[in-house]
PDB file of C-alpha atoms in Angstrom:
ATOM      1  CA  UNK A   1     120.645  89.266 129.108  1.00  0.00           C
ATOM      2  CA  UNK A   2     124.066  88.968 127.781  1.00  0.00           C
ATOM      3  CA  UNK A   3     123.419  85.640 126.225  1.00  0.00           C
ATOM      4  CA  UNK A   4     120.340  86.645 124.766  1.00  0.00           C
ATOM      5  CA  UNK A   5     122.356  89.558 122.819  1.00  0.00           C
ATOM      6  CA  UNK A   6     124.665  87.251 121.801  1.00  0.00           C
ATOM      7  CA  UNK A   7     122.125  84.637 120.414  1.00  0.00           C
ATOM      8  CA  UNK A   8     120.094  87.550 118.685  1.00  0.00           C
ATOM      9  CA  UNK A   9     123.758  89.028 116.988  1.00  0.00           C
ATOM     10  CA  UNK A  10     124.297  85.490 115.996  1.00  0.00           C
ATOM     11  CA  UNK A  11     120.569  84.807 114.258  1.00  0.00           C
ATOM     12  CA  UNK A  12     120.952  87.930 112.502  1.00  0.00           C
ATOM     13  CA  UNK A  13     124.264  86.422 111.327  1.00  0.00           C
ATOM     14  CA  UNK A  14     122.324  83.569 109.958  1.00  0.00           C
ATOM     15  CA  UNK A  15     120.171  85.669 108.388  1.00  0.00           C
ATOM     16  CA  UNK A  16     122.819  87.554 106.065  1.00  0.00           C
ATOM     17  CA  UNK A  17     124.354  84.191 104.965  1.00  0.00           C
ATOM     18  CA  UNK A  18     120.998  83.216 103.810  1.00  0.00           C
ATOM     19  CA  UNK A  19     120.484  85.751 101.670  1.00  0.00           C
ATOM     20  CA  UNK A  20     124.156  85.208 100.356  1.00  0.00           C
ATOM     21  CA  UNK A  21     123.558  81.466  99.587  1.00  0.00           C
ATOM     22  CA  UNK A  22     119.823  82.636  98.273  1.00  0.00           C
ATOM     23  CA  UNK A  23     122.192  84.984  95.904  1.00  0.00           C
ATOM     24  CA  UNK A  24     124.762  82.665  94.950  1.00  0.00           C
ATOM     25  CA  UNK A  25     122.466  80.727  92.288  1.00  0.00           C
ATOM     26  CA  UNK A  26     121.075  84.096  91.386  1.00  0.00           C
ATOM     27  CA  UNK A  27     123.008  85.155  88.282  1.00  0.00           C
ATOM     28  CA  UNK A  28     120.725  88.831  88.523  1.00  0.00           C
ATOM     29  CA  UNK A  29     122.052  89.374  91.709  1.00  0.00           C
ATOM     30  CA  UNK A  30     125.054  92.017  92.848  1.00  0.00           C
ATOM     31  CA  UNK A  31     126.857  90.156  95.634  1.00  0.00           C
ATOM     32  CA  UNK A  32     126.742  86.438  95.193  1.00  0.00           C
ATOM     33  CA  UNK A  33     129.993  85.552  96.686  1.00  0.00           C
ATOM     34  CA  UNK A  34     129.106  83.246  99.934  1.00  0.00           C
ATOM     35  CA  UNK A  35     129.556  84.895 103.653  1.00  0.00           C
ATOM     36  CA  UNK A  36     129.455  82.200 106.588  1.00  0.00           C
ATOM     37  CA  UNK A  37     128.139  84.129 110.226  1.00  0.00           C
ATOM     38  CA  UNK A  38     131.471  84.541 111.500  1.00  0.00           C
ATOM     39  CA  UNK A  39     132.009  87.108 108.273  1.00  0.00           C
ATOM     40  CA  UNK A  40     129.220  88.496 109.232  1.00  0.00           C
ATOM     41  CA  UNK A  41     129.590  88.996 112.928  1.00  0.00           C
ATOM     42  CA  UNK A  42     133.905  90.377 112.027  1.00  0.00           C
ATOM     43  CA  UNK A  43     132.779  92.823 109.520  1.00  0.00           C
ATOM     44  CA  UNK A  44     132.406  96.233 111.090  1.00  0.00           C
ATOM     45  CA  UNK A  45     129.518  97.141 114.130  1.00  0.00           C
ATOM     46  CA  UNK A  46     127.309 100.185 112.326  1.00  0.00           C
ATOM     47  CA  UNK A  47     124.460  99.878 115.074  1.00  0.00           C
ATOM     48  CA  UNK A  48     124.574  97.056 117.286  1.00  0.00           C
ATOM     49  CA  UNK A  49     123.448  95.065 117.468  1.00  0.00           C
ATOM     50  CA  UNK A  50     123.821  95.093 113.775  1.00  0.00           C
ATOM     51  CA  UNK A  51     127.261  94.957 111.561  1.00  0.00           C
ATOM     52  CA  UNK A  52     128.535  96.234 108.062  1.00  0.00           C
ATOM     53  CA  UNK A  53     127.368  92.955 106.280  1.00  0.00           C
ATOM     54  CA  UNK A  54     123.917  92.860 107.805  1.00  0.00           C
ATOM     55  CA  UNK A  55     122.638  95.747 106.356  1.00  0.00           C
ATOM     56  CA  UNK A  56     121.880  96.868 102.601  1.00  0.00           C
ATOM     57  CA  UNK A  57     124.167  98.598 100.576  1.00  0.00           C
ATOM     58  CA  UNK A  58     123.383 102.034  98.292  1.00  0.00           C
ATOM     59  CA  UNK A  59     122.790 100.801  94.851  1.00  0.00           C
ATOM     60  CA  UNK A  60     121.432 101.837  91.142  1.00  0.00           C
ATOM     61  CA  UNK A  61     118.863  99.637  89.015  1.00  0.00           C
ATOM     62  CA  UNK A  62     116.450  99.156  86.645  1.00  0.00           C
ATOM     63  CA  UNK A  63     112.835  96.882  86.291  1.00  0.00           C
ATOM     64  CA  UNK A  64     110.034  97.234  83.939  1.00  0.00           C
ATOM     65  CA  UNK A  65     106.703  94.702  84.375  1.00  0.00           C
ATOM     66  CA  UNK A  66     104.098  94.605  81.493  1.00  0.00           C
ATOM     67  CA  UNK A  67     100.367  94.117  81.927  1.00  0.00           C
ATOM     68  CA  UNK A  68      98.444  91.685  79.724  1.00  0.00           C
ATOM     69  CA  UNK A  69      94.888  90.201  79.572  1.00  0.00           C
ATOM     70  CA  UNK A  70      94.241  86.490  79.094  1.00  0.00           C
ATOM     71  CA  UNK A  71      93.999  86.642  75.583  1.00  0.00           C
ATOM     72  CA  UNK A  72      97.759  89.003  75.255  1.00  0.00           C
ATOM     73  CA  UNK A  73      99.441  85.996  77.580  1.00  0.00           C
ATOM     74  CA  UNK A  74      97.516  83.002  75.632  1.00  0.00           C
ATOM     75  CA  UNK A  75      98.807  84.475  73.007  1.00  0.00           C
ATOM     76  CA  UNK A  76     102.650  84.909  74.319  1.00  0.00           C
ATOM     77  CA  UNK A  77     102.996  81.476  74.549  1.00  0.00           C
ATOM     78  CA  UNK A  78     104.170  81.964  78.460  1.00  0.00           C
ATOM     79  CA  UNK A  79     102.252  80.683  81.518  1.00  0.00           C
ATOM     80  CA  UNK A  80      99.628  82.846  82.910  1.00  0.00           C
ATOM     81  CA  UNK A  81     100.379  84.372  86.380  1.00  0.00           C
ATOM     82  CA  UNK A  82      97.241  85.907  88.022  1.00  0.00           C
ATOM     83  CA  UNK A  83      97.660  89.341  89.717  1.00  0.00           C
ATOM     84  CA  UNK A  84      95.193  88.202  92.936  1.00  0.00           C
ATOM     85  CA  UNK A  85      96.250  91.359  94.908  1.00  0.00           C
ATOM     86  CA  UNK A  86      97.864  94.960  94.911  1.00  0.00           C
ATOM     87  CA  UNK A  87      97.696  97.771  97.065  1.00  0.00           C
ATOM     88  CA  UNK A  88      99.594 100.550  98.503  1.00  0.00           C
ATOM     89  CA  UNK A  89      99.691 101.926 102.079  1.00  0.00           C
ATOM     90  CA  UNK A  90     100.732 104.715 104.370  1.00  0.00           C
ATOM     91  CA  UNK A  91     102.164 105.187 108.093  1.00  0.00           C
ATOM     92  CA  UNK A  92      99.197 105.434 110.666  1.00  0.00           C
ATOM     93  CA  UNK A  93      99.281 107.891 113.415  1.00  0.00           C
ATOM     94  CA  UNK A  94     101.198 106.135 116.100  1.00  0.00           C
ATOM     95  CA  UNK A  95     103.011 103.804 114.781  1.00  0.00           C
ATOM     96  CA  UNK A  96     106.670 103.008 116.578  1.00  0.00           C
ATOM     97  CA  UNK A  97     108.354 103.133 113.853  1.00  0.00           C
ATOM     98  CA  UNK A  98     111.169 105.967 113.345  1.00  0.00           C
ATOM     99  CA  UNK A  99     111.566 106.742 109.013  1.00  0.00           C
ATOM    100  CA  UNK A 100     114.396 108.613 107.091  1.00  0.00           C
ATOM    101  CA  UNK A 101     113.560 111.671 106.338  1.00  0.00           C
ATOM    102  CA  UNK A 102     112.118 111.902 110.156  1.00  0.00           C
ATOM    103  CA  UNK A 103     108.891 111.077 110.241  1.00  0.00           C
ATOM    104  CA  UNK A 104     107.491 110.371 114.149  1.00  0.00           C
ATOM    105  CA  UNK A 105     104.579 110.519 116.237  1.00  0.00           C
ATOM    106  CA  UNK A 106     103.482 109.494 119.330  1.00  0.00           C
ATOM    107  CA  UNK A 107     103.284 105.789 119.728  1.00  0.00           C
ATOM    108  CA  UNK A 108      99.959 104.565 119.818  1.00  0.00           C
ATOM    109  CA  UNK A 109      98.706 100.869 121.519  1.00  0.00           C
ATOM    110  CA  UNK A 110      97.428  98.476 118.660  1.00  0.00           C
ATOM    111  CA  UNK A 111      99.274 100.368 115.449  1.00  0.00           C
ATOM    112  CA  UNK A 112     101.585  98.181 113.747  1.00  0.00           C
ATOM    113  CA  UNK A 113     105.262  98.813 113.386  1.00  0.00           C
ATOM    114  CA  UNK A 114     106.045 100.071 109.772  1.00  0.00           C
ATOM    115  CA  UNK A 115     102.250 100.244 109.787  1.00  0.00           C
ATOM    116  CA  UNK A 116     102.208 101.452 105.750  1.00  0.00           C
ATOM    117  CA  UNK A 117     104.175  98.117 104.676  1.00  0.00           C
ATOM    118  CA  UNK A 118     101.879  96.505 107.292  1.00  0.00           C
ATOM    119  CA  UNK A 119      98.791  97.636 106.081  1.00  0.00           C
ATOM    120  CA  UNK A 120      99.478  97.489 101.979  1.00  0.00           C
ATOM    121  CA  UNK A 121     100.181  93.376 102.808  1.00  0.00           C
ATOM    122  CA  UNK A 122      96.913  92.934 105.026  1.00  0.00           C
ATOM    123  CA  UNK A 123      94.793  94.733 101.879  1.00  0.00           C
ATOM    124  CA  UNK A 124      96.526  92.491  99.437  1.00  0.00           C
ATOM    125  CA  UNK A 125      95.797  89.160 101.435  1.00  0.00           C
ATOM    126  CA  UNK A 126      91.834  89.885 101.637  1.00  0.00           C
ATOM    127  CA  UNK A 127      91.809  91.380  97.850  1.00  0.00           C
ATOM    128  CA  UNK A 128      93.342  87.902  97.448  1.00  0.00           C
ATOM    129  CA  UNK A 129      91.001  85.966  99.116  1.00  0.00           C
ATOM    130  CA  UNK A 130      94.125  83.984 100.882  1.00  0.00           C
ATOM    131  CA  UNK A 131      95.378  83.517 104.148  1.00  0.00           C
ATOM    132  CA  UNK A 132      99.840  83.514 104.888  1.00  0.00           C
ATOM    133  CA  UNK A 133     100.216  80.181 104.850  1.00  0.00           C
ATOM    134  CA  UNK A 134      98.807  79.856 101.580  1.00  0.00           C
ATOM    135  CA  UNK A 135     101.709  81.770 100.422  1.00  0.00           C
ATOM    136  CA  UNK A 136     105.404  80.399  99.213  1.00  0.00           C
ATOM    137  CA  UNK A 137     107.676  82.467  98.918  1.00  0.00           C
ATOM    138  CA  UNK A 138     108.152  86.011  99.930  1.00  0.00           C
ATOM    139  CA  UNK A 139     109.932  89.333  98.288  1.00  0.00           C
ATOM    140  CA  UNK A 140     110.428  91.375 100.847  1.00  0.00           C
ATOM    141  CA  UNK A 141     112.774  94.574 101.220  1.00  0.00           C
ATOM    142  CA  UNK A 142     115.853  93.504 104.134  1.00  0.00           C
ATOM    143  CA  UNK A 143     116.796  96.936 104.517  1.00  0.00           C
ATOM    144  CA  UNK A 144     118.692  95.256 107.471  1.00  0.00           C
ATOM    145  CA  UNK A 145     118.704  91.499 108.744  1.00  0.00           C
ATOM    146  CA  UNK A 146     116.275  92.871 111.235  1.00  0.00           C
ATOM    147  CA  UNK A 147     113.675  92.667 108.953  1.00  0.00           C
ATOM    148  CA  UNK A 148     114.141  88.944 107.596  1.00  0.00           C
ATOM    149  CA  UNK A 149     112.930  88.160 111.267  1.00  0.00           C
ATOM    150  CA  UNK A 150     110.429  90.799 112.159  1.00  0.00           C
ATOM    151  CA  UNK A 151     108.770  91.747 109.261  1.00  0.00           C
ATOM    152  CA  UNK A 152     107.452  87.844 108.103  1.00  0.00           C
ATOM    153  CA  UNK A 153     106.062  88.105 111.736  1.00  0.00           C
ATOM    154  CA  UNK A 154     104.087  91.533 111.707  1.00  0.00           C
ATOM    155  CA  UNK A 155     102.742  90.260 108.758  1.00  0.00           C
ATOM    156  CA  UNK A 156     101.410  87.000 110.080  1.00  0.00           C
ATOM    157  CA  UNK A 157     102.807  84.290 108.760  1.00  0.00           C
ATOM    158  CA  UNK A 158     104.388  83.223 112.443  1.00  0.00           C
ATOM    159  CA  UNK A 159     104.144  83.852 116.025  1.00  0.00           C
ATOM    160  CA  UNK A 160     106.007  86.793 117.240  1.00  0.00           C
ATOM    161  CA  UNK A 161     109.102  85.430 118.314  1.00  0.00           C
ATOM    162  CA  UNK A 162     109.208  82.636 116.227  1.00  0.00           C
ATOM    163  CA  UNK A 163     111.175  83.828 113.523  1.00  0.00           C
ATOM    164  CA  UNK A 164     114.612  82.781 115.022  1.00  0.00           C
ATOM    165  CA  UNK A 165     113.552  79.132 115.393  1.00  0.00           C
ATOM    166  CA  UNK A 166     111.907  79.756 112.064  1.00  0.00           C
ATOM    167  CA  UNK A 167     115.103  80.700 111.059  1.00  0.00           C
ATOM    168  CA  UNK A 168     117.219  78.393 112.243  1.00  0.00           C
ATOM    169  CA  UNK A 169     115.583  74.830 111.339  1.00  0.00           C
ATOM    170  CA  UNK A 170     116.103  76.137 107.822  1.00  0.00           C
ATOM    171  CA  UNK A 171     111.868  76.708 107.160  1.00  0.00           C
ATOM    172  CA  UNK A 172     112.728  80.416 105.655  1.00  0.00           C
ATOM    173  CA  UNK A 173     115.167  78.671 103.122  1.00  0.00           C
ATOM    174  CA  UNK A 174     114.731  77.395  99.711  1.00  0.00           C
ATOM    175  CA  UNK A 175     112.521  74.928 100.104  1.00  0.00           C
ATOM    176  CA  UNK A 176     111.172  75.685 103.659  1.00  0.00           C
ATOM    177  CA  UNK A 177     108.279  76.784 104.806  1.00  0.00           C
ATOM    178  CA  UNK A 178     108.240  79.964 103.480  1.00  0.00           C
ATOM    179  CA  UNK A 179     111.659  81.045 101.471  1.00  0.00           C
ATOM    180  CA  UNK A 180     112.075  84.497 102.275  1.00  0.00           C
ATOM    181  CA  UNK A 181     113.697  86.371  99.211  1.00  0.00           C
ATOM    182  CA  UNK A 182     115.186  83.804  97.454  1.00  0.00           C
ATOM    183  CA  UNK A 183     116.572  86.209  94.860  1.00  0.00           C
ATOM    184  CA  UNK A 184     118.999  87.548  97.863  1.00  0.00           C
ATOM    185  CA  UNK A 185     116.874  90.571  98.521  1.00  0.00           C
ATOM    186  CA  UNK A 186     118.020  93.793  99.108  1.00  0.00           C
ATOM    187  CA  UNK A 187     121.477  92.543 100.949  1.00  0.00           C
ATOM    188  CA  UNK A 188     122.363  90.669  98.017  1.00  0.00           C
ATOM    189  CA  UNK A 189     120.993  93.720  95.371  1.00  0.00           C
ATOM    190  CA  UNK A 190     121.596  96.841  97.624  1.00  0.00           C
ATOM    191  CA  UNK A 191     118.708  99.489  97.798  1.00  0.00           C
ATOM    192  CA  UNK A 192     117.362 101.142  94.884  1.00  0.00           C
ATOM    193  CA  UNK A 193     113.904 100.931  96.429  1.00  0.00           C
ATOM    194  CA  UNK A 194     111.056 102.241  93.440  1.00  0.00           C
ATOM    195  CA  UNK A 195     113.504  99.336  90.773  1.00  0.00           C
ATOM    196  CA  UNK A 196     113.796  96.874  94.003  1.00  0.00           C
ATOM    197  CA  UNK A 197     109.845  97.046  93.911  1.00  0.00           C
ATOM    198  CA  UNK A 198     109.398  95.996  90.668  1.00  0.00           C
ATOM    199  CA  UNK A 199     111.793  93.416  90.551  1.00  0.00           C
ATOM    200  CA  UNK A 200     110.167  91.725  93.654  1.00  0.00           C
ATOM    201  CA  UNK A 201     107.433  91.207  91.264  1.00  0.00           C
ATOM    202  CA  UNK A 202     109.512  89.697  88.489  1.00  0.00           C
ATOM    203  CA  UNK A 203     111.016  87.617  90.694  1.00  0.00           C
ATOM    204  CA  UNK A 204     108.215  86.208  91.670  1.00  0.00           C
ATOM    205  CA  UNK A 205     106.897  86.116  88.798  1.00  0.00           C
ATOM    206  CA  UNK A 206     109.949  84.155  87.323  1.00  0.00           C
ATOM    207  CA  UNK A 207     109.016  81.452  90.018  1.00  0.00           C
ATOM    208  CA  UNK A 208     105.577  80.855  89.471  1.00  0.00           C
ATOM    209  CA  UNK A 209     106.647  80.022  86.369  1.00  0.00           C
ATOM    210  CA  UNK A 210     109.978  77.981  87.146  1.00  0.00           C
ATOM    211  CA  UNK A 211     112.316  79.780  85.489  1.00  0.00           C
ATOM    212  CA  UNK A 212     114.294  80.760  88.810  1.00  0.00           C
ATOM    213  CA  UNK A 213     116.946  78.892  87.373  1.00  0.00           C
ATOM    214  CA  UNK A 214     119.281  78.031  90.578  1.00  0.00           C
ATOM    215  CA  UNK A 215     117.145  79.651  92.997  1.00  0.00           C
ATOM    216  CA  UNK A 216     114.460  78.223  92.068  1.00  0.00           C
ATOM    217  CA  UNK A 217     111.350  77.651  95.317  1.00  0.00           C
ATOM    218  CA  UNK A 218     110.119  73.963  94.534  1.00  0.00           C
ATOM    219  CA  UNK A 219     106.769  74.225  92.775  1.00  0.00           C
ATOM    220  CA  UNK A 220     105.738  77.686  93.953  1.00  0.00           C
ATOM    221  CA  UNK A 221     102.211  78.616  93.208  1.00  0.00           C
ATOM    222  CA  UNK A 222     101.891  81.755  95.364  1.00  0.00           C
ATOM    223  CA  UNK A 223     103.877  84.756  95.958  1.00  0.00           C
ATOM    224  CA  UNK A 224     104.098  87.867  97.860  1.00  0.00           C
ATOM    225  CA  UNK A 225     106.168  90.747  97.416  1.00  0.00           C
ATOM    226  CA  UNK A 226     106.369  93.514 100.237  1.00  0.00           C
ATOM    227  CA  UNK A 227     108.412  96.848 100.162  1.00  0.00           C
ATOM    228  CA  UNK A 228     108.851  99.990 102.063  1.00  0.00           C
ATOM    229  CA  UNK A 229     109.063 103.766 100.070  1.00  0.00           C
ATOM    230  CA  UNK A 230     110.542 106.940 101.367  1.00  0.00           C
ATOM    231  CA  UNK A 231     108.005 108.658 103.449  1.00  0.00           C
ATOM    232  CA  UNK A 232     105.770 106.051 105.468  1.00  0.00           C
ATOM    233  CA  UNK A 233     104.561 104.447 102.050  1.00  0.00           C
ATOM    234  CA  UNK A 234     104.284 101.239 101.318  1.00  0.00           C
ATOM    235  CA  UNK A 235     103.040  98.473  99.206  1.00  0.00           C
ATOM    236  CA  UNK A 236     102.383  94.669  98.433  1.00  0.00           C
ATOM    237  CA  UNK A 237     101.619  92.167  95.509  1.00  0.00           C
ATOM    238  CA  UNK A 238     100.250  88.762  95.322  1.00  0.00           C
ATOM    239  CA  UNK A 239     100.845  86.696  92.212  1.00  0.00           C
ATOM    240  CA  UNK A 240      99.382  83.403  91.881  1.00  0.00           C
ATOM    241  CA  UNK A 241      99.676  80.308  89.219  1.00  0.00           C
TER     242      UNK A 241
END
């Protein structure tokens, strides 16, 4: 059991110096400055297993997204990205999950964990009409490096338990599998959750259209964005090309 704490402090190492090297060619992004696991795993314990430099910091910002028909993008010049699905969810009764403020009940068999994140990305994959390995790249809100692992897995798109081989054979990088916040997500931005939101969506939106310039996904077509609110909301878009 102590090994297995040890391997699980480690992969959650690996999966703050991914978001740090996703950052680095990020010029948007707050903390770019590289962090190897062994930065990670020195910098301060806040709640084991999880240290100072696996979890978000506080932070301010800013994101506006504009609307258009057909005709208002043929006309922009730029290359159309399709809105396939949106929608918005909230915590079911019984789900495990514990929320700032409080927000608890009693844990229920078969409810998802952080069931109103959960639930928003399920309704925006059948408003879609696609399936998780149809998708690219992900936007995802890594409150913690917890959630890099657990969250791509409540939402489908791999085994439970699979996330730390996932992980490590480098399929939730740039150019993986599925690259999981390639802007540096919320450990690279810090937290200012409503702006974070709306950035996802640029982000992704700057990818369909290859202008990720030095973090850019190689020829993304689909992407996801996922993000939790204050007060068991949550919610999900799906761009595609």
């Amino acid at each position: 059991r102590q090994h297995e704490h040890r391997t699980s402090e480690r992969t959650l190492a690996q999966a703050s110096a991914l978001m740090r090297r996703n950052a680095g060619g990020n010029r948007l992004a707050r903390y770019r400055d590289p962090i190897s696991e062994e930065d990670v795993l020195a910098s301060p314990m806040v709640a084991d297993p999880l240290h100072l430099l696996q979890i978000c910091p506080v932070s301010d910002g800013a994101a506006a997204v504009i609307l258009g028909s057909e005709e208002f993008v043929r006309r922009s010049g730029k290359a159309a990205v399709r809105v396939a699905g949106c929608a918005v969810g909230s915590g079911q009764f019984g789900d495990p999950a514990r929320r700032i403020p409080t927000i608890s009940s009693t844990v229920r068999e078969g409810v998802a964990h952080t069931s109103e994140v959960t639930g928003a990305v399920r309704a925006a994959f059948e408003l879609a009409g696609i399936d998780p390995e149809d998708v690219d790249l992900l936007e995802m809100a890594d409150n913690s490096a917890w959630h890099i692992l657990a969250w791509p897995e409540l939402f489908g798109f791999y085994e439970p338990g699979q996330g730390d081989w996932m992980l490590e054979q480098g399929k939730l990088a740039i150019g993986g599998e599925l690259a999981i916040n390639p802007s540096g997500g919320f450990l690279s931005f810090g937290e200012a959750t409503t702006a974070q939101a709306l950035l996802q969506v640029s982000e992704v939106l700057w990818q369909l259209r290859g202008e990720a310039h030095g973090h850019q996904v190689p020829d993304a077509k689909v992407g996801m964005t996922a993000v939790l609110g204050l007060g068991a909301n949550g919610g999900s878009v799906i761009l595609t090309r």
